[in-house]
Short mmCIF file of C-alpha atoms and ligand atoms in Angstrom, two decimals:
data_model
loop_
_atom_site.label_atom_id
_atom_site.label_comp_id
_atom_site.label_asym_id
_atom_site.label_seq_id
_atom_site.Cartn_x
_atom_site.Cartn_y
_atom_site.Cartn_z
CA UNK A 9 -50.67 98.70 -237.71
CA UNK A 10 -47.35 100.15 -238.79
CA UNK A 11 -45.87 100.25 -235.26
CA UNK A 12 -46.94 96.60 -234.59
CA UNK A 13 -44.01 95.12 -236.40
CA UNK A 14 -42.33 93.16 -233.69
CA UNK A 15 -41.77 89.50 -234.51
CA UNK A 16 -43.66 88.36 -231.47
CA UNK A 17 -46.45 90.88 -231.94
CA UNK A 18 -45.33 93.48 -229.53
CA UNK A 19 -44.68 97.11 -230.41
CA UNK A 20 -41.47 98.26 -231.73
CA UNK A 21 -40.59 101.54 -230.07
CA UNK A 22 -39.58 104.18 -232.61
CA UNK A 23 -37.37 107.08 -231.47
CA UNK A 24 -40.13 109.43 -232.68
CA UNK A 25 -42.76 107.84 -230.43
CA UNK A 26 -42.63 110.64 -227.92
CA UNK A 27 -46.22 111.65 -227.66
CA UNK A 28 -47.50 110.22 -224.42
CA UNK A 29 -50.75 108.97 -225.81
CA UNK A 30 -49.29 106.81 -228.45
CA UNK A 31 -46.71 105.51 -226.04
CA UNK A 32 -49.55 104.71 -223.63
CA UNK A 33 -51.52 103.02 -226.28
CA UNK A 34 -48.58 100.91 -227.33
CA UNK A 35 -47.94 99.92 -223.76
CA UNK A 36 -51.58 99.06 -223.36
CA UNK A 37 -51.46 96.95 -226.46
CA UNK A 38 -48.42 95.06 -225.32
CA UNK A 39 -49.85 94.59 -221.82
CA UNK A 40 -52.96 92.96 -223.31
CA UNK A 41 -50.67 90.24 -224.64
CA UNK A 42 -48.22 90.12 -221.82
CA UNK A 43 -50.10 87.36 -219.91
CA UNK A 44 -50.27 85.13 -223.00
CA UNK A 45 -46.63 85.66 -223.73
CA UNK A 46 -45.48 84.77 -220.22
CA UNK A 47 -44.04 88.18 -219.62
CA UNK A 48 -45.67 88.64 -216.19
CA UNK A 49 -44.50 87.22 -212.92
CA UNK A 50 -45.19 87.81 -209.31
CA UNK A 51 -42.70 88.45 -206.50
CA UNK A 52 -43.39 88.16 -202.78
CA UNK A 53 -42.26 90.64 -200.15
CA UNK A 54 -42.21 89.29 -196.56
CA UNK A 55 -44.26 91.16 -194.01
CA UNK A 56 -42.57 90.69 -190.71
CA UNK A 57 -42.87 91.12 -186.92
CA UNK A 58 -40.26 93.83 -186.51
CA UNK A 59 -39.57 92.82 -182.94
CA UNK A 60 -38.65 89.18 -183.79
CA UNK A 61 -38.00 89.36 -187.50
CA UNK A 62 -40.50 86.51 -187.94
CA UNK A 63 -42.40 86.45 -191.28
CA UNK A 64 -46.19 86.87 -190.75
CA UNK A 65 -47.18 86.95 -194.43
CA UNK A 66 -46.13 88.24 -197.80
CA UNK A 67 -47.38 90.80 -200.31
CA UNK A 68 -47.74 89.74 -203.91
CA UNK A 69 -46.18 92.27 -206.25
CA UNK A 70 -46.57 92.05 -210.01
CA UNK A 71 -43.65 92.36 -212.45
CA UNK A 72 -43.52 92.76 -216.14
CA UNK A 73 -40.49 91.81 -218.30
CA UNK A 74 -41.11 93.45 -221.62
CA UNK A 75 -39.35 91.57 -224.46
CA UNK A 76 -37.78 94.66 -225.96
CA UNK A 77 -38.04 97.30 -223.21
CA UNK A 78 -36.92 95.19 -220.32
CA UNK A 79 -38.52 95.50 -216.96
CA UNK A 80 -41.30 97.97 -216.63
CA UNK A 81 -42.40 98.93 -213.11
CA UNK A 82 -46.00 98.47 -211.80
CA UNK A 83 -46.18 102.17 -211.07
CA UNK A 84 -45.95 102.66 -214.83
CA UNK A 85 -48.04 99.83 -216.20
CA UNK A 86 -50.76 99.33 -213.46
CA UNK A 87 -52.42 102.70 -214.25
CA UNK A 88 -52.44 101.73 -217.95
CA UNK A 89 -53.91 98.27 -217.10
CA UNK A 90 -56.51 100.05 -214.97
CA UNK A 91 -57.56 102.48 -217.73
CA UNK A 92 -57.89 99.75 -220.32
CA UNK A 93 -59.49 97.12 -218.14
CA UNK A 94 -56.63 94.66 -218.64
CA UNK A 95 -56.24 94.78 -214.90
CA UNK A 96 -59.26 92.53 -214.60
CA UNK A 97 -57.77 89.32 -216.06
CA UNK A 98 -54.26 90.30 -214.90
CA UNK A 99 -55.44 90.97 -211.36
CA UNK A 100 -57.24 87.62 -211.18
CA UNK A 101 -54.08 85.95 -212.46
CA UNK A 102 -52.04 87.61 -209.70
CA UNK A 103 -54.57 86.39 -207.12
CA UNK A 104 -54.23 82.73 -208.40
CA UNK A 105 -50.39 82.96 -208.37
CA UNK A 106 -50.53 84.40 -204.84
CA UNK A 107 -52.90 81.73 -203.55
CA UNK A 108 -50.68 79.10 -205.06
CA UNK A 109 -47.83 80.30 -202.80
CA UNK A 110 -49.74 79.80 -199.54
CA UNK A 111 -48.26 76.30 -199.39
CA UNK A 112 -44.77 77.77 -199.59
CA UNK A 113 -45.57 80.19 -196.83
CA UNK A 114 -46.63 77.37 -194.50
CA UNK A 115 -47.79 77.78 -190.97
CA UNK A 116 -50.54 80.28 -190.65
CA UNK A 117 -48.98 82.99 -192.62
CA UNK A 118 -51.14 85.16 -194.84
CA UNK A 119 -50.87 86.33 -198.46
CA UNK A 120 -51.67 89.91 -199.32
CA UNK A 121 -52.85 90.91 -202.73
CA UNK A 122 -53.41 94.37 -204.23
CA UNK A 123 -56.89 94.96 -205.66
CA UNK A 124 -57.29 97.92 -207.99
CA UNK A 125 -60.33 100.24 -207.98
CA UNK A 126 -61.36 98.88 -211.33
CA UNK A 127 -61.41 95.32 -210.04
CA UNK A 128 -63.45 96.36 -207.05
CA UNK A 129 -66.05 97.81 -209.39
CA UNK A 130 -66.46 94.54 -211.20
CA UNK A 131 -69.90 93.13 -210.35
CA UNK A 132 -68.40 89.64 -210.24
CA UNK A 133 -65.51 90.46 -207.89
CA UNK A 134 -66.87 88.62 -204.81
CA UNK A 135 -67.71 85.56 -206.76
CA UNK A 136 -64.29 85.67 -208.56
CA UNK A 137 -62.26 85.93 -205.28
CA UNK A 138 -64.31 83.26 -203.58
CA UNK A 139 -63.99 80.97 -206.66
CA UNK A 140 -60.21 81.42 -206.65
CA UNK A 141 -60.13 80.50 -202.94
CA UNK A 142 -62.15 77.44 -203.62
CA UNK A 143 -60.08 76.32 -206.52
CA UNK A 144 -56.91 76.58 -204.64
CA UNK A 145 -58.31 75.33 -201.35
CA UNK A 146 -56.97 78.32 -199.47
CA UNK A 147 -58.99 79.38 -196.39
CA UNK A 148 -60.36 82.91 -196.73
CA UNK A 149 -58.74 83.86 -193.43
CA UNK A 150 -55.29 83.55 -195.03
CA UNK A 151 -56.06 86.20 -197.67
CA UNK A 152 -55.68 89.97 -197.24
CA UNK A 153 -56.88 92.28 -200.00
CA UNK A 154 -55.18 95.66 -200.21
CA UNK A 155 -57.34 98.45 -201.52
CA UNK A 156 -56.58 102.18 -201.82
CA UNK A 157 -58.58 105.02 -200.23
CA UNK A 158 -59.57 106.28 -203.66
CA UNK A 159 -61.05 102.90 -204.41
CA UNK A 160 -63.39 103.19 -201.47
CA UNK A 161 -64.61 106.73 -201.83
CA UNK A 162 -67.83 107.01 -203.78
CA UNK A 163 -68.08 103.29 -204.55
CA UNK A 164 -70.96 101.88 -202.57
CA UNK A 165 -70.97 98.66 -204.58
CA UNK A 166 -67.30 98.21 -203.89
CA UNK A 167 -67.77 98.73 -200.23
CA UNK A 168 -70.66 96.21 -200.32
CA UNK A 169 -68.34 93.72 -202.02
CA UNK A 170 -65.69 94.19 -199.35
CA UNK A 171 -68.37 93.61 -196.62
CA UNK A 172 -69.24 90.34 -198.28
CA UNK A 173 -65.71 89.21 -198.67
CA UNK A 174 -65.03 90.14 -195.09
CA UNK A 175 -68.02 88.07 -193.97
CA UNK A 176 -66.26 85.05 -195.52
CA UNK A 177 -63.11 85.80 -193.45
CA UNK A 178 -61.06 87.73 -196.04
CA UNK A 179 -59.24 90.67 -194.33
CA UNK A 180 -59.16 94.13 -195.86
CA UNK A 181 -56.21 96.51 -195.70
CA UNK A 182 -56.21 100.17 -196.90
CA UNK A 183 -52.95 100.62 -198.87
CA UNK A 184 -50.88 103.75 -198.89
CA UNK A 185 -53.03 105.03 -196.12
CA UNK A 186 -52.93 108.77 -195.61
CA UNK A 187 -52.01 109.65 -199.22
CA UNK A 188 -55.51 109.72 -200.56
CA UNK A 189 -56.77 113.08 -199.34
CA UNK A 190 -60.06 111.61 -198.37
CA UNK A 191 -62.06 112.47 -195.30
CA UNK A 192 -61.17 110.44 -192.23
CA UNK A 193 -64.81 110.09 -191.34
CA UNK A 194 -65.24 107.49 -194.06
CA UNK A 195 -62.91 105.10 -192.28
CA UNK A 196 -65.34 104.60 -189.39
CA UNK A 197 -67.94 103.23 -191.76
CA UNK A 198 -65.73 100.91 -193.73
CA UNK A 199 -65.04 97.19 -193.50
CA UNK A 200 -61.33 97.56 -192.80
CA UNK A 201 -58.95 95.46 -190.72
CA UNK A 202 -55.54 96.93 -191.49
CA UNK A 203 -54.11 100.36 -192.25
CA UNK A 204 -50.86 100.26 -194.21
CA UNK A 205 -48.73 103.24 -193.38
CA UNK A 206 -47.42 104.62 -196.66
CA UNK A 207 -43.73 104.48 -197.07
CA UNK A 208 -43.52 108.26 -197.57
CA UNK A 209 -44.52 108.60 -193.86
CA UNK A 210 -41.89 106.15 -192.79
CA UNK A 211 -39.20 107.82 -194.88
CA UNK A 212 -39.70 111.09 -192.85
CA UNK A 213 -39.07 109.39 -189.54
CA UNK A 214 -35.91 110.75 -188.22
CA UNK A 215 -36.25 110.66 -184.45
CA UNK A 216 -38.14 113.93 -184.30
CA UNK A 217 -41.79 114.22 -183.36
CA UNK A 218 -42.68 116.08 -186.57
CA UNK A 219 -40.89 113.43 -188.58
CA UNK A 220 -43.19 110.86 -187.11
CA UNK A 221 -46.30 112.93 -186.94
CA UNK A 222 -48.39 111.21 -189.61
CA UNK A 223 -47.35 107.63 -188.59
CA UNK A 224 -48.19 108.55 -185.00
CA UNK A 225 -51.65 109.79 -186.02
CA UNK A 226 -52.32 106.70 -188.19
CA UNK A 227 -51.33 104.29 -185.39
CA UNK A 228 -53.48 106.18 -182.89
CA UNK A 229 -56.50 106.10 -185.32
CA UNK A 230 -56.04 102.45 -185.96
CA UNK A 231 -55.99 101.66 -182.21
CA UNK A 232 -59.17 103.62 -181.66
CA UNK A 233 -60.86 101.88 -184.52
CA UNK A 234 -59.64 98.37 -183.60
CA UNK A 235 -57.53 98.07 -186.69
CA UNK A 236 -53.99 96.79 -187.12
CA UNK A 237 -51.20 98.76 -188.75
CA UNK A 238 -48.42 97.69 -191.24
CA UNK A 239 -45.59 100.08 -192.01
CA UNK A 240 -44.31 100.07 -195.59
CA UNK A 241 -40.78 100.84 -196.80
CA UNK A 242 -38.87 100.28 -193.58
CA UNK A 243 -35.24 100.77 -194.56
CA UNK A 244 -33.41 101.37 -191.27
CA UNK A 245 -33.38 99.89 -187.80
CA UNK A 246 -34.05 103.38 -186.40
CA UNK A 247 -37.31 103.56 -188.36
CA UNK A 248 -38.31 100.02 -187.10
CA UNK A 249 -37.55 100.95 -183.46
CA UNK A 250 -39.41 104.25 -183.74
CA UNK A 251 -42.42 102.54 -185.22
CA UNK A 252 -42.38 99.88 -182.47
CA UNK A 253 -42.19 102.58 -179.78
CA UNK A 254 -45.28 104.13 -181.37
CA UNK A 255 -47.14 100.83 -181.32
CA UNK A 256 -46.60 99.45 -184.85
CA UNK A 257 -44.77 96.08 -184.77
CA UNK A 258 -45.52 94.90 -188.24
CA UNK A 259 -43.82 96.05 -191.40
CA UNK A 260 -42.18 95.34 -194.69
CA UNK A 261 -39.20 96.95 -196.32
CA UNK A 262 -35.69 96.51 -197.73
CA UNK A 263 -34.35 96.28 -194.13
CA UNK A 264 -35.99 92.80 -193.98
CA UNK A 265 -36.26 91.69 -197.58
CA UNK A 266 -36.90 92.99 -201.04
CA UNK A 267 -39.72 91.39 -203.06
CA UNK A 268 -38.54 87.76 -203.67
CA UNK A 269 -39.13 84.95 -206.04
CA UNK A 270 -41.00 81.98 -204.74
CA UNK A 271 -37.75 80.06 -204.52
CA UNK A 272 -36.01 82.84 -202.61
CA UNK A 273 -38.94 83.20 -200.34
CA UNK A 274 -38.89 79.45 -199.58
CA UNK A 275 -35.17 79.46 -198.82
CA UNK A 276 -35.60 82.46 -196.57
CA UNK A 277 -38.38 80.72 -194.68
CA UNK A 278 -36.54 77.37 -194.39
CA UNK A 279 -33.28 79.06 -193.37
CA UNK A 280 -35.41 79.89 -190.33
CA UNK A 281 -34.73 83.59 -190.86
CA UNK A 282 -38.36 83.48 -190.00
P1 C2E B 305 -47.81 99.00 -202.85
O1 C2E B 305 -48.84 98.02 -202.85
O2 C2E B 305 -47.84 100.08 -201.90
O3 C2E B 305 -46.44 98.09 -202.71
C1 C2E B 305 -45.32 98.46 -201.94
C2 C2E B 305 -44.29 98.95 -202.87
O4 C2E B 305 -43.13 99.43 -202.13
C3 C2E B 305 -43.67 97.92 -203.80
O5 C2E B 305 -43.29 98.60 -205.04
C4 C2E B 305 -42.40 97.49 -203.04
O6 C2E B 305 -41.47 96.87 -203.89
C5 C2E B 305 -41.92 98.84 -202.53
N1 C2E B 305 -41.10 98.66 -201.36
C6 C2E B 305 -41.18 97.77 -200.35
N2 C2E B 305 -40.27 97.99 -199.49
C7 C2E B 305 -39.51 99.06 -199.79
C8 C2E B 305 -38.46 99.81 -199.24
O7 C2E B 305 -37.91 99.51 -198.16
N3 C2E B 305 -37.98 100.90 -199.95
C9 C2E B 305 -38.57 101.27 -201.16
N4 C2E B 305 -38.11 102.37 -201.76
N5 C2E B 305 -39.61 100.57 -201.74
C10 C2E B 305 -40.09 99.53 -201.09
P2 C2E B 305 -43.63 97.93 -206.44
O8 C2E B 305 -43.45 96.43 -206.40
O9 C2E B 305 -42.83 98.69 -207.47
O10 C2E B 305 -45.18 98.23 -206.62
C11 C2E B 305 -45.64 99.54 -206.78
C12 C2E B 305 -47.13 99.57 -206.65
O11 C2E B 305 -47.72 99.01 -207.80
C13 C2E B 305 -47.71 98.87 -205.55
O12 C2E B 305 -47.57 99.65 -204.37
C14 C2E B 305 -49.17 98.66 -205.86
O13 C2E B 305 -49.87 99.86 -205.78
C15 C2E B 305 -48.95 98.42 -207.42
N6 C2E B 305 -49.04 97.03 -207.68
C16 C2E B 305 -48.02 96.06 -207.63
N7 C2E B 305 -48.47 94.85 -207.92
C17 C2E B 305 -49.85 94.97 -208.11
C18 C2E B 305 -50.87 94.04 -208.48
O14 C2E B 305 -50.74 92.83 -208.61
N8 C2E B 305 -52.16 94.59 -208.64
C19 C2E B 305 -52.36 95.91 -208.44
N9 C2E B 305 -53.61 96.38 -208.58
N10 C2E B 305 -51.37 96.83 -208.10
C20 C2E B 305 -50.14 96.33 -207.99
MG1 MG B 306 -49.85 97.03 -201.63
MG1 MG B 307 -48.61 100.31 -200.28
MG1 MG B 308 -47.26 102.23 -202.19
#
């Protein structure tokens, strides 16, 4: 109780609060209230055709502006949200926010939303996603759900949920593909449409075959399995060209756009930057 002294009910961070568990617990506490306190918002990073620069879709990326600590990155708070289960309401909120932007995107662009392992394990996940689509009137074919390899391994009910969502037209992407240390065999059995090449494998691309080795293998695998690829973290034109030469023409990265507010996304699209 003593540390919960903030005037708006969030934790005051004492200099002595160094032990990771109490810092974690404090973060979890604050996160539980972040939604009610309007501290969360969603940015949208364009996913583009790297040959033309045209925007094909956008990925929803969650942000947290903590009232006293300032911005906290998702790499820091998503794992906490996952452990405490707060990711369930927060994740559904992100989905609603994302679906509300489909109008902004216009044409037949898609919206891509990250789904955490914990969300995938929720028995109501299929119902929740379909209900959100219904409420917002967005066709299922315009939604991509991004799941990680670790979410798919050893989760038969999660895989069944993805099969069901896919039968309604939702597409499934494996996020950060290649970083999960899981057997490749599992991929042939999974309901997957897209492999997202992790940005660590794009960062190593330097014009040498070894620099492109993992990206090359992922693109090859995707082709054989009839899946598409999306490269993450494209920062240079050289990386984009090399990826195109390997057969991956879709990507996202600072070269094209950082994650944008809905307004900035709209002006980018209407400025016909694509
Ligand atoms: P992710 O899904 O792999 O998202 C891509 C991350 O790469 C984003 O980081 C994005 O801002 C960053 N990025 C994009 N282009 C570039 C680039 O050219 N260079 C560099 N250095 N970075 C780039 P962000 O927004 O910090 O998100 C980190 C991770 O947090 C996400 O990785 C995702 O795993 C998780 N996350 C974010 N929002 C959500 C959410 O709503 N739900 C869940 N479950 N996870 C989320
Ligand atoms: Mg993602
Ligand atoms: Mg990713
Ligand atoms: Mg990533």
